[in-house]
Coordinates of C-alpha atoms in Angstrom, one line a residue:
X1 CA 29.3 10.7 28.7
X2 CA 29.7 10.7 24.9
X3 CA 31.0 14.2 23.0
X4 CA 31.5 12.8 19.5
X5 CA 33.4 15.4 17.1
X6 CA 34.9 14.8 13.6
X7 CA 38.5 15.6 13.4
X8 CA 38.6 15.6 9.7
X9 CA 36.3 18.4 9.1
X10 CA 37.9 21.0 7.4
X11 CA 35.0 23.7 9.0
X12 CA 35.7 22.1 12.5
X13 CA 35.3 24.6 15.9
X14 CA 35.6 24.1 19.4
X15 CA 32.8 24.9 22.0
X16 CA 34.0 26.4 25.1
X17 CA 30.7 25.7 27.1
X18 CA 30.5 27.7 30.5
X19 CA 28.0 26.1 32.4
X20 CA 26.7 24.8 36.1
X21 CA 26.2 21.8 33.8
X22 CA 28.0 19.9 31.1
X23 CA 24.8 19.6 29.0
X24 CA 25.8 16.4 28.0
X25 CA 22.8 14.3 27.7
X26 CA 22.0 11.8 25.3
X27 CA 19.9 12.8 22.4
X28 CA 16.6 10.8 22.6
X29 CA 16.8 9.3 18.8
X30 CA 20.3 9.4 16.9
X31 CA 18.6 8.5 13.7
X32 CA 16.8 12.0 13.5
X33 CA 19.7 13.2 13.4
X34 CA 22.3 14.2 10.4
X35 CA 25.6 12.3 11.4
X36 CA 29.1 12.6 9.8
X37 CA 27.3 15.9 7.6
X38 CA 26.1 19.2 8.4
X39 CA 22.8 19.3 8.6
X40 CA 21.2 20.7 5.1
X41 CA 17.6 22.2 5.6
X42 CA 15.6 24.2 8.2
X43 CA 13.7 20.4 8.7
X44 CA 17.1 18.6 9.8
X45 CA 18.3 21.5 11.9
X46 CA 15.3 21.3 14.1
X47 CA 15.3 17.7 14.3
X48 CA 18.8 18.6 16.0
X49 CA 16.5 20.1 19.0
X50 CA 15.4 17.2 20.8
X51 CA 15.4 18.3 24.1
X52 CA 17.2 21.1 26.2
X53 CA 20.8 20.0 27.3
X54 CA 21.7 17.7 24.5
X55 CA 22.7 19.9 22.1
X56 CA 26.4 19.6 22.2
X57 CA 26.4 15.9 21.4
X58 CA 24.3 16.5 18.4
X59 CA 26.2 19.2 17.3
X60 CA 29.3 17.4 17.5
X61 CA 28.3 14.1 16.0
X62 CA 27.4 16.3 12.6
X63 CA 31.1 17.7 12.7
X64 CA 31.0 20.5 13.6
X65 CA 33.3 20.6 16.6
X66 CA 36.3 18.7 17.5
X67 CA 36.9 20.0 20.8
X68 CA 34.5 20.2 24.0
X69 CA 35.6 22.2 26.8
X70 CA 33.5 22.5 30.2
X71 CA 34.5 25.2 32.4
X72 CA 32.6 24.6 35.8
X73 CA 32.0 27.1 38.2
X74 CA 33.4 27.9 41.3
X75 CA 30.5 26.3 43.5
X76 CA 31.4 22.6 41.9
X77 CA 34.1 21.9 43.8
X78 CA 33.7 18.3 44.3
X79 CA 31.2 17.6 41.9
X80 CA 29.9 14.7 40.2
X81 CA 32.1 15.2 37.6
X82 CA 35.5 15.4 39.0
X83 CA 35.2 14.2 42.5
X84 CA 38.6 14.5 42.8
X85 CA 39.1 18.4 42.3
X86 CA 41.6 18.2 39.5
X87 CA 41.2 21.7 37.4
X88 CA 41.8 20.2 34.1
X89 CA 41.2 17.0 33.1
X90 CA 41.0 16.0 29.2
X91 CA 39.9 13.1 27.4
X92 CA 40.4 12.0 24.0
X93 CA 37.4 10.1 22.8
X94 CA 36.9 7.9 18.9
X95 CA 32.9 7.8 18.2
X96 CA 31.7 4.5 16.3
X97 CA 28.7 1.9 15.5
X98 CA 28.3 -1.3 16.1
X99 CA 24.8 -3.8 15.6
X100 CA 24.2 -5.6 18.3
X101 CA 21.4 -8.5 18.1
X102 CA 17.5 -7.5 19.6
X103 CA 16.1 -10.6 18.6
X104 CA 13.9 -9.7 15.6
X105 CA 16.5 -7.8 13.8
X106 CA 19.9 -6.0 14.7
X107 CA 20.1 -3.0 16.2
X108 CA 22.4 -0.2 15.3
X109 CA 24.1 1.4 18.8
X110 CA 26.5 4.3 19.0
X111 CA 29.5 3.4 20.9
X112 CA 33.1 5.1 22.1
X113 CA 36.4 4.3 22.9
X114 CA 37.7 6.7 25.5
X115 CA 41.6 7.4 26.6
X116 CA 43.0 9.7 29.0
X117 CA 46.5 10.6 30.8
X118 CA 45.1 11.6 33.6
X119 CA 42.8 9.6 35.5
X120 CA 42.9 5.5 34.9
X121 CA 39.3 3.9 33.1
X122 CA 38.5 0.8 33.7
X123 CA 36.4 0.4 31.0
X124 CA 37.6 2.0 27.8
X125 CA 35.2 1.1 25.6
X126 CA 31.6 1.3 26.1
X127 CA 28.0 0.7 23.7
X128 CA 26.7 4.3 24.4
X129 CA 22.6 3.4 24.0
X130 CA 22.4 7.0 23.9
X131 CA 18.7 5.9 22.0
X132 CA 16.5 4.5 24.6
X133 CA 16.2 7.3 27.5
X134 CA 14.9 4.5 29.9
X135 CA 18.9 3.6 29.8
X136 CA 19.4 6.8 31.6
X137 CA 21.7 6.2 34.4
X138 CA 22.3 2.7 33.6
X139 CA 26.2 1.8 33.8
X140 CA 27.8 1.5 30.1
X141 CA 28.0 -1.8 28.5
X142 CA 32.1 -2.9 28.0
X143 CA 32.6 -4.3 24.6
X144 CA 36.0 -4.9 22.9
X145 CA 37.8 -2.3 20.7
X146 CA 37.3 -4.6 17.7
X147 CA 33.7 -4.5 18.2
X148 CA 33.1 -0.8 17.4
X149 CA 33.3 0.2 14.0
X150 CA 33.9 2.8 12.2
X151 CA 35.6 5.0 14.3
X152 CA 35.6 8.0 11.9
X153 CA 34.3 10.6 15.4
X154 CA 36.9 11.7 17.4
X155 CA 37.7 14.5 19.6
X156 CA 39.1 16.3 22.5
X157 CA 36.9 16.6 26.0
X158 CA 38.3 19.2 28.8
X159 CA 37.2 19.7 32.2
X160 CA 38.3 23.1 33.5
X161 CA 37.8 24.7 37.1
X162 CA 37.2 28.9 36.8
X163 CA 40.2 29.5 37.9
X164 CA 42.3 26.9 35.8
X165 CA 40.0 28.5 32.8
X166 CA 41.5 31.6 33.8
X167 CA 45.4 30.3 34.0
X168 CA 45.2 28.6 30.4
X169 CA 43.3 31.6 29.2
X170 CA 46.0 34.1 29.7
X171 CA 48.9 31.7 28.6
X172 CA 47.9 32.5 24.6
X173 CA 48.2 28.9 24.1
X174 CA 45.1 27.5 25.3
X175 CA 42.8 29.3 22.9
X176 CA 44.5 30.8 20.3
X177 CA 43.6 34.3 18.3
X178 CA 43.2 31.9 15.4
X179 CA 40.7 29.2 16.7
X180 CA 37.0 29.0 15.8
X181 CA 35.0 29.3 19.3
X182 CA 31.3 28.9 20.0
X183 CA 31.2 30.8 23.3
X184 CA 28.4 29.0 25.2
X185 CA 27.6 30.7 28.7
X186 CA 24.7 29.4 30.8
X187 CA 23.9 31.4 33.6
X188 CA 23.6 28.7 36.0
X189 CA 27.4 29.2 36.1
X190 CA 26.3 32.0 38.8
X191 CA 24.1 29.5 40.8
X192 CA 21.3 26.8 41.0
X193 CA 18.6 26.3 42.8
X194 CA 15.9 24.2 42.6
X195 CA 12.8 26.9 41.6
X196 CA 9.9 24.6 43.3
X197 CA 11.4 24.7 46.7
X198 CA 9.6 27.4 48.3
X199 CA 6.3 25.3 47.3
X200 CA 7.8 22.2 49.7
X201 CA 8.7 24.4 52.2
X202 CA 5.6 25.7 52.1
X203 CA 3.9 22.5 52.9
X204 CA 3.1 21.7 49.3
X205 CA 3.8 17.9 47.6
X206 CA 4.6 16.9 44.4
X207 CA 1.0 15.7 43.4
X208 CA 0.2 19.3 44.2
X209 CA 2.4 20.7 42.0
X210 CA 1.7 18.1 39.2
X211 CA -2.0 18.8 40.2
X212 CA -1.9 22.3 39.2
X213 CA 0.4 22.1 35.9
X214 CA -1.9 19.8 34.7
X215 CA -4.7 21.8 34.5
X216 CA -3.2 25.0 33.8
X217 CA -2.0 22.4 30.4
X218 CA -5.9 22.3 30.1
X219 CA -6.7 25.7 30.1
X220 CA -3.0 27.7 28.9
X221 CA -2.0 27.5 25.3
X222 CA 0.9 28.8 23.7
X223 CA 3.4 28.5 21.1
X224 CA 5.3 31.8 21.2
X225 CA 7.2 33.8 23.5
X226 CA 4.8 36.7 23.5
X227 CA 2.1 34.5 24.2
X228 CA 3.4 32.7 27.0
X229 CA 4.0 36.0 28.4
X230 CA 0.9 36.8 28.1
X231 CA -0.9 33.7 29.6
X232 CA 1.1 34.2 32.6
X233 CA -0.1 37.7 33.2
X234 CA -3.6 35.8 32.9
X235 CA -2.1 33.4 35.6
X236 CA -1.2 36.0 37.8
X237 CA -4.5 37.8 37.5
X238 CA -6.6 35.1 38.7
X239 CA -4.2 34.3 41.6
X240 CA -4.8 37.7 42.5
X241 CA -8.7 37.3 41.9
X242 CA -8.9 33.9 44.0
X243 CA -7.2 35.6 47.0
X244 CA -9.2 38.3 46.9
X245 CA -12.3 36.0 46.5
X246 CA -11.2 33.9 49.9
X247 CA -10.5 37.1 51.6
X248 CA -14.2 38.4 50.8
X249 CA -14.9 34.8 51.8
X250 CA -13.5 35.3 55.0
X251 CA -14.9 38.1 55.9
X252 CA -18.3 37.2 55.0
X253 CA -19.0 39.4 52.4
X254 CA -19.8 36.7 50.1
X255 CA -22.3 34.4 51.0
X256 CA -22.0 30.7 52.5
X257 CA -23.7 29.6 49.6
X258 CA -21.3 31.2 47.1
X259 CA -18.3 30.3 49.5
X260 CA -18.8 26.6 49.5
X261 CA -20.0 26.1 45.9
X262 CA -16.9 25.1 43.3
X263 CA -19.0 26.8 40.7
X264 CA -20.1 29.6 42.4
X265 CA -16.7 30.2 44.0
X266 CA -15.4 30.2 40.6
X267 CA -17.8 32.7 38.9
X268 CA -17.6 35.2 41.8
X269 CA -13.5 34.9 40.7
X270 CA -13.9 35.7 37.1
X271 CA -16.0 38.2 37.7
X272 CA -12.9 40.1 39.2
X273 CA -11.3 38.9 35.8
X274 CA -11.1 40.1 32.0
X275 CA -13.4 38.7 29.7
X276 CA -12.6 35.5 28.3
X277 CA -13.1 36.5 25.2
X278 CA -10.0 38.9 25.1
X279 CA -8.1 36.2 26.0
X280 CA -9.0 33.1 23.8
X281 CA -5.9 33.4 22.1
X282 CA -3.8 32.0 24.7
X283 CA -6.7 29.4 25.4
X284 CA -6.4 25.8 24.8
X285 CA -10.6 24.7 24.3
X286 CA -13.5 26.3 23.0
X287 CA -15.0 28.4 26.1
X288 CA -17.4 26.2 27.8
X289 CA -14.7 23.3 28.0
X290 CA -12.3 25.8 29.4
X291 CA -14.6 27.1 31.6
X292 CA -15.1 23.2 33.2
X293 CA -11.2 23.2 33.6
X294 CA -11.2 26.7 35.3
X295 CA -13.7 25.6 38.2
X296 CA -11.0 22.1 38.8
X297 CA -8.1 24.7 39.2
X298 CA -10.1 27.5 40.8
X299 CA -10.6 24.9 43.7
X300 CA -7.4 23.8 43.9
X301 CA -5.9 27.2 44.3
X302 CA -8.8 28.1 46.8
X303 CA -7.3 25.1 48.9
X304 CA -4.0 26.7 48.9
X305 CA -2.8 28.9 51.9
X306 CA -2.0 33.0 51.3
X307 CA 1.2 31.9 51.4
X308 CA 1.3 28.8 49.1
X309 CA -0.2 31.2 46.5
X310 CA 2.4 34.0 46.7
X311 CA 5.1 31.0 46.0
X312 CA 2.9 29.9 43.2
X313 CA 2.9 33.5 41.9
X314 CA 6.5 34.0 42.1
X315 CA 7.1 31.0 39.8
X316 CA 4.1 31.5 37.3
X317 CA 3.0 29.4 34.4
X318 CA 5.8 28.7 31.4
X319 CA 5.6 26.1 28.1
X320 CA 6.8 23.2 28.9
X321 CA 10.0 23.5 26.5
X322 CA 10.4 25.2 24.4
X323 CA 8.6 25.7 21.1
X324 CA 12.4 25.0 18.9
X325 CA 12.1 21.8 20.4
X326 CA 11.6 18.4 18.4
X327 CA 9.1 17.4 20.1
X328 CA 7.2 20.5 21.0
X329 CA 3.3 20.8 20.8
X330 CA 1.3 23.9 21.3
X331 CA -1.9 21.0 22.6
X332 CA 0.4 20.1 25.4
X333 CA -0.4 23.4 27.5
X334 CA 1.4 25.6 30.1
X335 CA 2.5 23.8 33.4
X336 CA 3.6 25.4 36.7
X337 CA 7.4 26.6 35.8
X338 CA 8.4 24.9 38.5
X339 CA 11.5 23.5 36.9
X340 CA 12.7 20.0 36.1
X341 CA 14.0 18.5 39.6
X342 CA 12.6 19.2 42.8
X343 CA 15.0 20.0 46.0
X344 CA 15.5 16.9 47.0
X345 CA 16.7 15.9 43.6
X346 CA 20.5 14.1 43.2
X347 CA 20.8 15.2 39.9
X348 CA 21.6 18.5 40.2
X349 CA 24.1 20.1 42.3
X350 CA 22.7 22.5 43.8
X351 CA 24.1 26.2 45.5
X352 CA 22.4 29.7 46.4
X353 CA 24.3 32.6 45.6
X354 CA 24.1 36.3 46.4
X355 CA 25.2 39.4 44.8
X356 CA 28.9 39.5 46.3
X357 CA 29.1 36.2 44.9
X358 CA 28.0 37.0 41.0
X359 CA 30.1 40.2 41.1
X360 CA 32.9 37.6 41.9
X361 CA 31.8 34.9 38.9
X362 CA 31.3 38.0 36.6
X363 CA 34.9 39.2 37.4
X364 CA 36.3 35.8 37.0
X365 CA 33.8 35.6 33.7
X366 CA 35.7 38.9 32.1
X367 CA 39.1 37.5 33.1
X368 CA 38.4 34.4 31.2
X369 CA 37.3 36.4 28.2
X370 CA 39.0 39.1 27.5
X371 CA 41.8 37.4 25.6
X372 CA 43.1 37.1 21.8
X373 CA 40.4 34.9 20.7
X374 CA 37.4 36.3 19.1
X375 CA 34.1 33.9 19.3
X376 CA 32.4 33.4 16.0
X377 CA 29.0 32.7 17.7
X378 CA 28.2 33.7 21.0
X379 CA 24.8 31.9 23.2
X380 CA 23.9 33.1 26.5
X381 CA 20.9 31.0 27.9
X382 CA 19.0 32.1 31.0
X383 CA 18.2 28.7 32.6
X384 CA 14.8 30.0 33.8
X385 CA 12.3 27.7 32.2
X386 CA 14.3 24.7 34.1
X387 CA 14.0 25.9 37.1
X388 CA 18.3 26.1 37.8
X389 CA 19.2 29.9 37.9
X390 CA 18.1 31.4 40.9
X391 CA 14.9 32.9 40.7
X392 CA 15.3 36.1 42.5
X393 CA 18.6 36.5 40.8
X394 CA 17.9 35.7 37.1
X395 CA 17.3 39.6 36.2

């Protein structure tokens, strides 16, 4: 993991970044980004906001802090991340560049040089290739010391348990009244679960899923919170209007003819909706091409079971990022906000939660925070668009 600060920043702050997650992903492209500066225009800052859990790397590597600290929850215990179950960890980390030869022409890499007292690294120094996300996962690359240059990033890196948060917290030493905080809280800190599991319990695959978010892309376009809104109300409408078309269907109050006819199936379900012409603001094609796209996902939900549709409902149509994103496109469509990983996913650790359990995290939460330090800036993110905060929980 690479958390590049600058020390020498005289404006330098500290996150303090309560999370299920470290968010410490790799940005996709380095060289979009304003290294060693602040960034100085509305342009650079959303070149910043490549993608959804990477903004504490970029945000360091323009100065801005010089101190990470990851307070995991409760539920972790044995996580990835410290397998061991020590409640604090740090690391001290130096940020530089190196070239390193491609063939046609050399390629500038990130790389780090990490130290700590409290667990041994094998590797110290590493080329981070934090610009090719088909690297993901990939073990680092050991170079030499003398091969990064440079070294001008530098910073602190904590790994803190609840309860140790708690302990340092009260000890005024930790955070003092005089620091500079970013308070980041995420509120997969209570929980996570993986949103799309309901759908495979209920007998549905991954192609289904994928099936369905692709053409709700082709027929859902948005590019604004209000909007989104309002295409899933649209979403949930004709959900309701394709279950009440198979129950007619059932029943024989519609006709074989309509019953088994794609196109007749789906007229007999608009008819139960508004006109599309009320709606063409949210719509991605002119009408007739939407219209062809509506019959594909009209029979795909008529193939679904009652209760593969009331999962579908529960988890609704979303953007696909969101619109602050770098790479964000209002032409790209709505999916099935079904989250990033599936159940079955090693990537995230996962853990159901209940409401005796977030009374406990928001006790432990207040304890943590009502101390001498002020934040400067305060984030809470919701986690729902990723699927990770437990759906019937989130409110």
């Amino acid at each position: 993991m690479l958390h590049a600060h600058n020390c020498h920043s005289p404006n330098a702050v500290f996150s303090l970044h309560i999370d299920g997650h470290p968010d410490a992903g790799d940005p996709d492209d380095w060289s979009k980004t304003p290294l060693y500066r602040m960034p100085r225009n509305e342009h650079e800052l959303k070149l910043m906001m490549q993608q959804n859990d990477i903004f504490i790397q970029i945000a360091a590597g323009t100065g801005l802090i010089n101190r990470f600290i990851w307070v995991w929850p409760k539920f972790d215990v044995g996580g990835w991340f410290h397998k061991k179950n020590e409640s604090y960890v740090s690391m001290k980390l130096e940020v530089g560049f190196m070239y390193q030869d491609e063939g046609i022409r050399p390629a500038l890499e990130l790389c780090y040089c990490l130290q700590s007292d409290y667990f041994q690294i094998k590797h110290p120094c590493n080329i981070a290739k934090v610009n090719r996300r088909m690297l993901e996962g990939i073990e680092p690359f050991p170079i030499d010391r003398g091969s990064c240059l440079d070294m001008t990033l530098g910073g602190i890196v904590e790994l803190v348990s609840t309860d140790k948060a708690i302990e340092l917290a009260k000890s005024g030493s930790w955070i003092k009244a005089s620091d500079s905080v970013i308070l980041d809280i995420d509120e997969d800190f209570y929980g996570c679960e993986a949103v799309s599991a309901p759908l495979y319990d209920a007998g549905m695959n991954e192609d289904d899923i994928k099936g369905l978010s692709f053409y709700v892309g082709k027929i859902l376009c948005t590019d604004n919170a209000k909007d989104e809104m309002k295409a899933d109300r649209y979403f949930q409408k004709l959900l309701k209007a394709v279950q009440e078309t198979l129950k007619r269907c059932h029943s024989g109050r519609l006709g074989e003819e309509t019953c088994e006819s794609n196109h007749a199936f789906t007229e007999a379900v608009l008819a139960l909706m508004p006109d599309m012409t009320t709606t063409k603001d949210i719509m991605c094609l002119p009408k007739e091409s939407t219209l062809f796209m509506l019959v594909n996902l009209v029979a795909r939900l008529s193939r679904c079971s009652d209760t593969q549709l009331q999962h579908i409902a529960s988890i609704g149509v979303c953007m696909y990022e969101s619109q602050r994103s770098t790479t964000f496109n209002r032409n790209n469509g709505m999916i099935l906000c079904a989250g990033y990983n599936g159940p079955m996913s090693d990537k995230v650790l996962y853990h159901s939660t209940n409401e005796q359990e977030i009374a406990i995290s928001s006790r432990s939460l207040k304890e943590m925070l009502t101390q001498a330090f002020i934040p400067q800036v305060v984030t809470v993110c919701r986690s729902v668009r990723d699927g990770y905060t437990p759906r019937r929980s989130f409110h």
